[in-house]
Amino acid sequence: LKYGPYSEFLKTKDDIILHQACRDGDNLLLLLEKIENERIMTNGRIMDRPDQQKPKQFTLISLHPDLTCDIIKNPIILSKPKNASKHGGQSLYWGAGLGVNQVCQMACNPSFIVIGNRSVLWIFDRKTNAITATIQIPVTTNMEIAMTNERLYILSPTRLMSMNFQGEDRQMIFDTERLDAQSEMDKKGQASCLHILPDDHLMFMGNWKIWTCNSDGSELKSCIRLPYGRYYALYDDGEGPLLSAAGDYNKNKNCIIYRVDIDKWKLD
């Protein structure tokens, strides 16, 4: 993906980089950017010159399995919120593309495409073909986005929150900074790999366990305990969740791929 023929897709000779991709049914959504002359390379990273304040212009395309594509929006302008704090504005750093600095995240459903970059979410309405909301959120690193038809979920290592697609009706499912700990994840959170199950339950990894909860954040519970010492990641191959268990801390190189049985909550 990173080195795909994006210039051919967009019929340009400019340098095009891929910031993020996500599954959209049988297709892939790609968020692309043309590198302008105003951007500079510093320590292997493509960054803006200090005096450049203009919004970035991106392109959203839908890539089909036969490698043909449709342009969804070009350009799509992702501006920071007007009321963004100074710290929030400074955090709007775009890395040099997928696989280098994965600051940007993206998710979609049939109605919306959501693009997130540290402290800001942009909500793109597929019916009106326009951004309908620009939402400020607490500055977060390693952001992950997932969504149902009704709610949007943002996961960081220490926090899982949800909201509607206007950025309202916010709910904190767990947060290590709140004083009234309601679960183990509130006391010691280290979460990753957020996914939506077919019944709209949420699933993620945290503290060497696989957790689930309802879409409203209730019934947060651990379902599978993972043996300590390996590098784990959850994936979805379209037929259900997979768990990769890569080499352990003792230099064991072997890797195991499990199917997560969500009915019996065991690993096959």
PDB file of C-alpha atoms in Angstrom:
ATOM      1  CA  LEU A   1       0.000   0.000   0.000  1.00  0.00           C
ATOM      2  CA  LYS A   2       2.647   2.516   0.964  1.00  0.00           C
ATOM      3  CA  TYR A   3       4.298   2.445  -2.458  1.00  0.00           C
ATOM      4  CA  GLY A   4       1.174   2.054  -4.579  1.00  0.00           C
ATOM      5  CA  PRO A   5       0.735   3.940  -7.888  1.00  0.00           C
ATOM      6  CA  TYR A   6      -1.207   6.804  -6.292  1.00  0.00           C
ATOM      7  CA  SER A   7       0.100   9.383  -8.759  1.00  0.00           C
ATOM      8  CA  GLU A   8      -1.446   7.312 -11.556  1.00  0.00           C
ATOM      9  CA  PHE A   9      -4.773   7.147  -9.734  1.00  0.00           C
ATOM     10  CA  LEU A  10      -4.860  10.923  -9.339  1.00  0.00           C
ATOM     11  CA  LYS A  11      -3.367  11.587 -12.817  1.00  0.00           C
ATOM     12  CA  THR A  12      -0.554  13.732 -11.458  1.00  0.00           C
ATOM     13  CA  LYS A  13       3.229  13.680 -11.415  1.00  0.00           C
ATOM     14  CA  ASP A  14       3.350  14.977  -7.852  1.00  0.00           C
ATOM     15  CA  ASP A  15       4.652  12.889  -4.983  1.00  0.00           C
ATOM     16  CA  ILE A  16       1.725  11.250  -3.177  1.00  0.00           C
ATOM     17  CA  ILE A  17       1.907   9.660   0.271  1.00  0.00           C
ATOM     18  CA  LEU A  18      -0.601   7.435   2.034  1.00  0.00           C
ATOM     19  CA  HIS A  19      -1.542   8.481   5.554  1.00  0.00           C
ATOM     20  CA  GLN A  20      -4.039   5.751   6.419  1.00  0.00           C
ATOM     21  CA  ALA A  21      -6.230   2.999   5.004  1.00  0.00           C
ATOM     22  CA  CYS A  22      -9.259   1.173   6.377  1.00  0.00           C
ATOM     23  CA  ARG A  23     -11.602  -1.566   5.231  1.00  0.00           C
ATOM     24  CA  ASP A  24     -14.864  -0.452   3.615  1.00  0.00           C
ATOM     25  CA  GLY A  25     -16.798  -3.598   2.735  1.00  0.00           C
ATOM     26  CA  ASP A  26     -14.910  -5.225  -0.128  1.00  0.00           C
ATOM     27  CA  ASN A  27     -12.994  -2.007  -0.814  1.00  0.00           C
ATOM     28  CA  LEU A  28     -10.303  -0.008   0.930  1.00  0.00           C
ATOM     29  CA  LEU A  29     -10.544   3.659   1.814  1.00  0.00           C
ATOM     30  CA  LEU A  30      -7.261   5.525   1.328  1.00  0.00           C
ATOM     31  CA  LEU A  31      -6.352   8.952   2.692  1.00  0.00           C
ATOM     32  CA  LEU A  32      -3.720  10.479   0.396  1.00  0.00           C
ATOM     33  CA  GLU A  33      -1.792  13.740   0.374  1.00  0.00           C
ATOM     34  CA  LYS A  34       0.227  15.553  -2.276  1.00  0.00           C
ATOM     35  CA  ILE A  35       3.557  16.753  -0.892  1.00  0.00           C
ATOM     36  CA  GLU A  36       3.791  20.505  -1.398  1.00  0.00           C
ATOM     37  CA  ASN A  37       7.029  22.390  -1.875  1.00  0.00           C
ATOM     38  CA  GLU A  38       6.362  24.201   1.401  1.00  0.00           C
ATOM     39  CA  ARG A  39       7.059  21.029   3.381  1.00  0.00           C
ATOM     40  CA  ILE A  40      10.561  20.113   4.535  1.00  0.00           C
ATOM     41  CA  MET A  41      12.346  16.932   5.561  1.00  0.00           C
ATOM     42  CA  THR A  42      13.725  16.934   9.108  1.00  0.00           C
ATOM     43  CA  ASN A  43      15.364  13.876  10.653  1.00  0.00           C
ATOM     44  CA  GLY A  44      13.604  11.615   8.172  1.00  0.00           C
ATOM     45  CA  ARG A  45      10.193  13.203   8.782  1.00  0.00           C
ATOM     46  CA  ILE A  46       8.179  15.377   6.435  1.00  0.00           C
ATOM     47  CA  MET A  47       7.049  18.444   8.391  1.00  0.00           C
ATOM     48  CA  ASP A  48       5.598  21.895   7.738  1.00  0.00           C
ATOM     49  CA  ARG A  49       7.716  24.963   7.701  1.00  0.00           C
ATOM     50  CA  PRO A  50       7.059  26.996  10.872  1.00  0.00           C
ATOM     51  CA  ASP A  51       5.349  29.787   8.903  1.00  0.00           C
ATOM     52  CA  GLN A  52       2.919  27.502   7.082  1.00  0.00           C
ATOM     53  CA  GLN A  53      -0.575  27.826   8.559  1.00  0.00           C
ATOM     54  CA  LYS A  54      -2.790  26.911   5.628  1.00  0.00           C
ATOM     55  CA  PRO A  55      -4.988  23.790   5.993  1.00  0.00           C
ATOM     56  CA  LYS A  56      -3.749  20.593   4.412  1.00  0.00           C
ATOM     57  CA  GLN A  57      -5.540  19.246   1.343  1.00  0.00           C
ATOM     58  CA  PHE A  58      -6.043  15.516   1.164  1.00  0.00           C
ATOM     59  CA  THR A  59      -7.750  13.087  -1.194  1.00  0.00           C
ATOM     60  CA  LEU A  60     -10.127  10.296  -0.187  1.00  0.00           C
ATOM     61  CA  ILE A  61     -10.339   7.412  -2.657  1.00  0.00           C
ATOM     62  CA  SER A  62     -12.011   4.023  -2.662  1.00  0.00           C
ATOM     63  CA  LEU A  63      -9.758   1.260  -3.959  1.00  0.00           C
ATOM     64  CA  HIS A  64     -11.492  -1.800  -5.439  1.00  0.00           C
ATOM     65  CA  PRO A  65     -10.118  -5.374  -5.415  1.00  0.00           C
ATOM     66  CA  ASP A  66      -9.249  -5.102  -9.131  1.00  0.00           C
ATOM     67  CA  LEU A  67      -7.108  -2.022  -8.295  1.00  0.00           C
ATOM     68  CA  THR A  68      -9.464   0.420  -9.968  1.00  0.00           C
ATOM     69  CA  CYS A  69     -10.554   3.315  -7.819  1.00  0.00           C
ATOM     70  CA  ASP A  70     -13.200   5.989  -7.304  1.00  0.00           C
ATOM     71  CA  ILE A  71     -12.362   9.425  -5.941  1.00  0.00           C
ATOM     72  CA  ILE A  72     -14.682  10.132  -3.021  1.00  0.00           C
ATOM     73  CA  LYS A  73     -13.485  13.671  -2.285  1.00  0.00           C
ATOM     74  CA  ASN A  74     -10.674  15.743  -3.769  1.00  0.00           C
ATOM     75  CA  PRO A  75      -9.641  17.899  -2.132  1.00  0.00           C
ATOM     76  CA  ILE A  76     -10.831  17.228   1.400  1.00  0.00           C
ATOM     77  CA  ILE A  77      -9.577  19.986   3.710  1.00  0.00           C
ATOM     78  CA  LEU A  78      -8.908  19.018   7.330  1.00  0.00           C
ATOM     79  CA  SER A  79      -8.759  22.240   9.323  1.00  0.00           C
ATOM     80  CA  LYS A  80      -8.247  22.390  13.071  1.00  0.00           C
ATOM     81  CA  PRO A  81     -11.218  23.569  15.176  1.00  0.00           C
ATOM     82  CA  LYS A  82     -11.568  27.337  15.549  1.00  0.00           C
ATOM     83  CA  ASN A  83     -11.572  26.990  19.328  1.00  0.00           C
ATOM     84  CA  ALA A  84      -8.578  24.636  19.428  1.00  0.00           C
ATOM     85  CA  SER A  85      -6.212  25.259  22.297  1.00  0.00           C
ATOM     86  CA  LYS A  86      -2.610  26.146  21.560  1.00  0.00           C
ATOM     87  CA  HIS A  87      -1.500  22.722  22.729  1.00  0.00           C
ATOM     88  CA  GLY A  88      -4.198  21.046  20.655  1.00  0.00           C
ATOM     89  CA  GLY A  89      -3.195  23.018  17.588  1.00  0.00           C
ATOM     90  CA  GLN A  90       0.450  22.093  17.975  1.00  0.00           C
ATOM     91  CA  SER A  91      -0.448  18.430  18.166  1.00  0.00           C
ATOM     92  CA  LEU A  92      -1.879  18.446  14.615  1.00  0.00           C
ATOM     93  CA  TYR A  93       1.323  16.965  13.224  1.00  0.00           C
ATOM     94  CA  TRP A  94       0.975  14.801  10.152  1.00  0.00           C
ATOM     95  CA  GLY A  95       3.664  12.157   9.822  1.00  0.00           C
ATOM     96  CA  ALA A  96       5.343  11.018   6.643  1.00  0.00           C
ATOM     97  CA  GLY A  97       2.757   8.417   5.751  1.00  0.00           C
ATOM     98  CA  LEU A  98       1.569   4.967   6.682  1.00  0.00           C
ATOM     99  CA  GLY A  99       4.300   2.773   8.139  1.00  0.00           C
ATOM    100  CA  VAL A 100       6.468   5.714   9.173  1.00  0.00           C
ATOM    101  CA  ASN A 101       4.503   7.864  11.614  1.00  0.00           C
ATOM    102  CA  GLN A 102       1.022   6.489  12.066  1.00  0.00           C
ATOM    103  CA  VAL A 103      -0.415   9.546  13.797  1.00  0.00           C
ATOM    104  CA  CYS A 104      -3.553   9.606  11.661  1.00  0.00           C
ATOM    105  CA  GLN A 105      -6.327   7.038  12.081  1.00  0.00           C
ATOM    106  CA  MET A 106      -9.453   6.374  10.031  1.00  0.00           C
ATOM    107  CA  ALA A 107     -12.640   4.317  10.312  1.00  0.00           C
ATOM    108  CA  CYS A 108     -15.923   4.168   8.424  1.00  0.00           C
ATOM    109  CA  ASN A 109     -19.456   2.818   8.286  1.00  0.00           C
ATOM    110  CA  PRO A 110     -22.060   3.177   5.490  1.00  0.00           C
ATOM    111  CA  SER A 111     -22.943   6.715   6.629  1.00  0.00           C
ATOM    112  CA  PHE A 112     -19.739   8.319   7.884  1.00  0.00           C
ATOM    113  CA  ILE A 113     -15.961   8.373   7.496  1.00  0.00           C
ATOM    114  CA  VAL A 114     -14.041   9.487  10.584  1.00  0.00           C
ATOM    115  CA  ILE A 115     -10.461  10.755  10.407  1.00  0.00           C
ATOM    116  CA  GLY A 116      -8.552  11.350  13.628  1.00  0.00           C
ATOM    117  CA  ASN A 117      -5.218  13.003  14.321  1.00  0.00           C
ATOM    118  CA  ARG A 118      -4.194  13.133  17.994  1.00  0.00           C
ATOM    119  CA  SER A 119      -6.531  15.836  19.341  1.00  0.00           C
ATOM    120  CA  VAL A 120      -9.044  16.308  16.504  1.00  0.00           C
ATOM    121  CA  LEU A 121     -11.680  14.195  14.758  1.00  0.00           C
ATOM    122  CA  TRP A 122     -13.187  15.089  11.390  1.00  0.00           C
ATOM    123  CA  ILE A 123     -16.609  13.582  10.579  1.00  0.00           C
ATOM    124  CA  PHE A 124     -17.243  13.163   6.843  1.00  0.00           C
ATOM    125  CA  ASP A 125     -20.880  12.569   5.887  1.00  0.00           C
ATOM    126  CA  ARG A 126     -21.044  10.261   2.872  1.00  0.00           C
ATOM    127  CA  LYS A 127     -24.521  11.465   1.886  1.00  0.00           C
ATOM    128  CA  THR A 128     -23.691  15.175   1.762  1.00  0.00           C
ATOM    129  CA  ASN A 129     -20.076  14.500   0.671  1.00  0.00           C
ATOM    130  CA  ALA A 130     -18.821  17.036   3.191  1.00  0.00           C
ATOM    131  CA  ILE A 131     -17.274  17.323   6.643  1.00  0.00           C
ATOM    132  CA  THR A 132     -20.160  17.937   9.024  1.00  0.00           C
ATOM    133  CA  ALA A 133     -18.276  18.102  12.346  1.00  0.00           C
ATOM    134  CA  THR A 134     -14.777  18.923  13.564  1.00  0.00           C
ATOM    135  CA  ILE A 135     -14.398  17.646  17.114  1.00  0.00           C
ATOM    136  CA  GLN A 136     -11.758  18.455  19.721  1.00  0.00           C
ATOM    137  CA  ILE A 137     -10.895  15.532  21.996  1.00  0.00           C
ATOM    138  CA  PRO A 138      -8.338  15.067  24.802  1.00  0.00           C
ATOM    139  CA  VAL A 139      -4.856  14.830  23.294  1.00  0.00           C
ATOM    140  CA  THR A 140      -4.107  11.155  22.849  1.00  0.00           C
ATOM    141  CA  THR A 141      -1.243   9.084  21.511  1.00  0.00           C
ATOM    142  CA  ASN A 142      -1.666   5.784  19.692  1.00  0.00           C
ATOM    143  CA  MET A 143      -5.280   6.648  18.905  1.00  0.00           C
ATOM    144  CA  GLU A 144      -7.536   3.900  17.581  1.00  0.00           C
ATOM    145  CA  ILE A 145     -11.001   4.528  16.131  1.00  0.00           C
ATOM    146  CA  ALA A 146     -13.942   2.148  15.762  1.00  0.00           C
ATOM    147  CA  MET A 147     -17.603   2.789  15.081  1.00  0.00           C
ATOM    148  CA  THR A 148     -21.050   1.272  14.968  1.00  0.00           C
ATOM    149  CA  ASN A 149     -23.958   2.798  13.067  1.00  0.00           C
ATOM    150  CA  GLU A 150     -24.822   4.868  16.143  1.00  0.00           C
ATOM    151  CA  ARG A 151     -21.620   5.614  18.085  1.00  0.00           C
ATOM    152  CA  LEU A 152     -17.974   6.478  17.665  1.00  0.00           C
ATOM    153  CA  TYR A 153     -15.274   4.988  19.924  1.00  0.00           C
ATOM    154  CA  ILE A 154     -11.754   6.305  20.556  1.00  0.00           C
ATOM    155  CA  LEU A 155      -9.189   4.154  22.338  1.00  0.00           C
ATOM    156  CA  SER A 156      -5.825   5.223  23.720  1.00  0.00           C
ATOM    157  CA  PRO A 157      -3.584   3.101  25.971  1.00  0.00           C
ATOM    158  CA  THR A 158      -5.189   4.654  29.067  1.00  0.00           C
ATOM    159  CA  ARG A 159      -8.706   5.654  27.972  1.00  0.00           C
ATOM    160  CA  LEU A 160     -11.756   4.409  26.050  1.00  0.00           C
ATOM    161  CA  MET A 161     -14.452   6.946  25.281  1.00  0.00           C
ATOM    162  CA  SER A 162     -17.512   7.100  23.049  1.00  0.00           C
ATOM    163  CA  MET A 163     -19.680   9.842  21.538  1.00  0.00           C
ATOM    164  CA  ASN A 164     -22.203  10.424  18.783  1.00  0.00           C
ATOM    165  CA  PHE A 165     -21.211  11.709  15.354  1.00  0.00           C
ATOM    166  CA  GLN A 166     -21.635  15.324  16.419  1.00  0.00           C
ATOM    167  CA  GLY A 167     -19.110  14.879  19.233  1.00  0.00           C
ATOM    168  CA  GLU A 168     -21.872  15.026  21.852  1.00  0.00           C
ATOM    169  CA  ASP A 169     -23.237  12.615  24.466  1.00  0.00           C
ATOM    170  CA  ARG A 170     -19.720  11.649  25.506  1.00  0.00           C
ATOM    171  CA  GLN A 171     -19.130   8.675  27.763  1.00  0.00           C
ATOM    172  CA  MET A 172     -15.929   7.474  29.396  1.00  0.00           C
ATOM    173  CA  ILE A 173     -15.866   3.669  29.474  1.00  0.00           C
ATOM    174  CA  PHE A 174     -12.573   3.551  31.334  1.00  0.00           C
ATOM    175  CA  ASP A 175      -9.969   6.158  32.189  1.00  0.00           C
ATOM    176  CA  THR A 176      -6.904   5.696  34.402  1.00  0.00           C
ATOM    177  CA  GLU A 177      -7.078   9.368  35.426  1.00  0.00           C
ATOM    178  CA  ARG A 178     -10.510   9.301  37.044  1.00  0.00           C
ATOM    179  CA  LEU A 179     -10.600   9.066  40.804  1.00  0.00           C
ATOM    180  CA  ASP A 180     -13.496   6.647  41.237  1.00  0.00           C
ATOM    181  CA  ALA A 181     -12.086   3.497  39.663  1.00  0.00           C
ATOM    182  CA  GLN A 182     -14.918   1.328  38.345  1.00  0.00           C
ATOM    183  CA  SER A 183     -12.896  -1.499  36.807  1.00  0.00           C
ATOM    184  CA  GLU A 184      -9.416  -2.958  36.606  1.00  0.00           C
ATOM    185  CA  MET A 185      -8.795  -0.883  33.473  1.00  0.00           C
ATOM    186  CA  ASP A 186      -9.425   2.315  35.466  1.00  0.00           C
ATOM    187  CA  LYS A 187      -6.731   1.325  37.924  1.00  0.00           C
ATOM    188  CA  LYS A 188      -4.074   0.272  35.459  1.00  0.00           C
ATOM    189  CA  GLY A 189      -4.896   0.715  31.810  1.00  0.00           C
ATOM    190  CA  GLN A 190      -2.658  -0.322  28.919  1.00  0.00           C
ATOM    191  CA  ALA A 191      -5.056  -0.995  26.069  1.00  0.00           C
ATOM    192  CA  SER A 192      -4.810  -1.528  22.297  1.00  0.00           C
ATOM    193  CA  CYS A 193      -6.450  -3.198  19.287  1.00  0.00           C
ATOM    194  CA  LEU A 194     -10.036  -1.928  19.424  1.00  0.00           C
ATOM    195  CA  HIS A 195     -12.599  -3.839  17.329  1.00  0.00           C
ATOM    196  CA  ILE A 196     -16.372  -3.986  16.899  1.00  0.00           C
ATOM    197  CA  LEU A 197     -17.918  -7.466  17.016  1.00  0.00           C
ATOM    198  CA  PRO A 198     -20.913  -8.434  14.813  1.00  0.00           C
ATOM    199  CA  ASP A 199     -23.331  -7.824  17.699  1.00  0.00           C
ATOM    200  CA  ASP A 200     -21.883  -4.312  18.203  1.00  0.00           C
ATOM    201  CA  HIS A 201     -19.992  -5.351  21.334  1.00  0.00           C
ATOM    202  CA  LEU A 202     -16.544  -3.814  21.714  1.00  0.00           C
ATOM    203  CA  MET A 203     -13.418  -5.948  22.015  1.00  0.00           C
ATOM    204  CA  PHE A 204      -9.897  -4.824  22.859  1.00  0.00           C
ATOM    205  CA  MET A 205      -6.724  -5.979  24.582  1.00  0.00           C
ATOM    206  CA  GLY A 206      -5.601  -4.622  27.938  1.00  0.00           C
ATOM    207  CA  ASN A 207      -3.350  -5.749  30.773  1.00  0.00           C
ATOM    208  CA  TRP A 208      -2.622  -9.124  29.116  1.00  0.00           C
ATOM    209  CA  LYS A 209      -6.320  -9.874  28.669  1.00  0.00           C
ATOM    210  CA  ILE A 210      -8.965  -9.673  25.954  1.00  0.00           C
ATOM    211  CA  TRP A 211     -11.891  -7.511  27.115  1.00  0.00           C
ATOM    212  CA  THR A 212     -15.420  -6.935  25.858  1.00  0.00           C
ATOM    213  CA  CYS A 213     -18.248  -4.563  26.728  1.00  0.00           C
ATOM    214  CA  ASN A 214     -21.614  -3.493  25.377  1.00  0.00           C
ATOM    215  CA  SER A 215     -21.818  -0.610  22.948  1.00  0.00           C
ATOM    216  CA  ASP A 216     -23.080   1.593  25.808  1.00  0.00           C
ATOM    217  CA  GLY A 217     -19.965   0.793  27.842  1.00  0.00           C
ATOM    218  CA  SER A 218     -21.710  -1.475  30.334  1.00  0.00           C
ATOM    219  CA  GLU A 219     -20.677  -5.002  31.310  1.00  0.00           C
ATOM    220  CA  LEU A 220     -16.956  -4.408  30.833  1.00  0.00           C
ATOM    221  CA  LYS A 221     -15.340  -7.775  31.496  1.00  0.00           C
ATOM    222  CA  SER A 222     -12.231  -9.787  30.683  1.00  0.00           C
ATOM    223  CA  CYS A 223     -12.870 -12.906  28.592  1.00  0.00           C
ATOM    224  CA  ILE A 224      -9.459 -14.431  27.869  1.00  0.00           C
ATOM    225  CA  ARG A 225      -6.197 -14.159  29.809  1.00  0.00           C
ATOM    226  CA  LEU A 226      -3.114 -14.073  27.583  1.00  0.00           C
ATOM    227  CA  PRO A 227       0.139 -15.730  28.720  1.00  0.00           C
ATOM    228  CA  TYR A 228       2.751 -13.155  29.624  1.00  0.00           C
ATOM    229  CA  GLY A 229       5.837 -12.743  27.486  1.00  0.00           C
ATOM    230  CA  ARG A 230       4.664 -12.522  23.881  1.00  0.00           C
ATOM    231  CA  TYR A 231       3.793  -9.617  21.595  1.00  0.00           C
ATOM    232  CA  TYR A 232       0.042  -9.785  20.894  1.00  0.00           C
ATOM    233  CA  ALA A 233      -2.198  -8.040  18.381  1.00  0.00           C
ATOM    234  CA  LEU A 234      -5.859  -8.436  17.429  1.00  0.00           C
ATOM    235  CA  TYR A 235      -6.973  -8.360  13.793  1.00  0.00           C
ATOM    236  CA  ASP A 236     -10.169  -8.863  11.837  1.00  0.00           C
ATOM    237  CA  ASP A 237      -9.941 -10.832   8.578  1.00  0.00           C
ATOM    238  CA  GLY A 238     -13.599 -10.220   7.746  1.00  0.00           C
ATOM    239  CA  GLU A 239     -14.765 -13.507   9.250  1.00  0.00           C
ATOM    240  CA  GLY A 240     -13.995 -12.766  12.873  1.00  0.00           C
ATOM    241  CA  PRO A 241     -11.183 -11.741  15.205  1.00  0.00           C
ATOM    242  CA  LEU A 242      -7.684 -13.191  14.922  1.00  0.00           C
ATOM    243  CA  LEU A 243      -4.952 -12.977  17.530  1.00  0.00           C
ATOM    244  CA  SER A 244      -1.280 -13.009  16.616  1.00  0.00           C
ATOM    245  CA  ALA A 245       1.204 -14.092  19.280  1.00  0.00           C
ATOM    246  CA  ALA A 246       4.658 -13.148  18.071  1.00  0.00           C
ATOM    247  CA  GLY A 247       8.070 -14.104  19.481  1.00  0.00           C
ATOM    248  CA  ASP A 248       8.472 -13.854  23.222  1.00  0.00           C
ATOM    249  CA  TYR A 249      10.851 -11.827  25.364  1.00  0.00           C
ATOM    250  CA  ASN A 250      13.226 -14.806  25.614  1.00  0.00           C
ATOM    251  CA  LYS A 251      14.119 -14.552  21.914  1.00  0.00           C
ATOM    252  CA  ASN A 252      11.715 -17.293  20.879  1.00  0.00           C
ATOM    253  CA  LYS A 253      11.103 -16.569  17.202  1.00  0.00           C
ATOM    254  CA  ASN A 254       8.029 -18.685  16.560  1.00  0.00           C
ATOM    255  CA  CYS A 255       4.685 -17.004  15.909  1.00  0.00           C
ATOM    256  CA  ILE A 256       1.160 -18.362  16.400  1.00  0.00           C
ATOM    257  CA  ILE A 257      -2.070 -17.145  14.770  1.00  0.00           C
ATOM    258  CA  TYR A 258      -5.258 -17.905  16.696  1.00  0.00           C
ATOM    259  CA  ARG A 259      -8.910 -17.648  15.762  1.00  0.00           C
ATOM    260  CA  VAL A 260     -10.791 -16.093  18.697  1.00  0.00           C
ATOM    261  CA  ASP A 261     -13.922 -18.154  19.388  1.00  0.00           C
ATOM    262  CA  ILE A 262     -16.272 -15.441  20.689  1.00  0.00           C
ATOM    263  CA  ASP A 263     -18.996 -17.963  21.602  1.00  0.00           C
ATOM    264  CA  LYS A 264     -16.840 -20.085  23.923  1.00  0.00           C
ATOM    265  CA  TRP A 265     -14.170 -17.413  24.484  1.00  0.00           C
ATOM    266  CA  LYS A 266     -11.206 -19.589  23.714  1.00  0.00           C
ATOM    267  CA  LEU A 267      -8.331 -19.516  21.261  1.00  0.00           C
ATOM    268  CA  ASP A 268      -8.196 -21.988  18.380  1.00  0.00           C
TER     269      ASP A 268
END
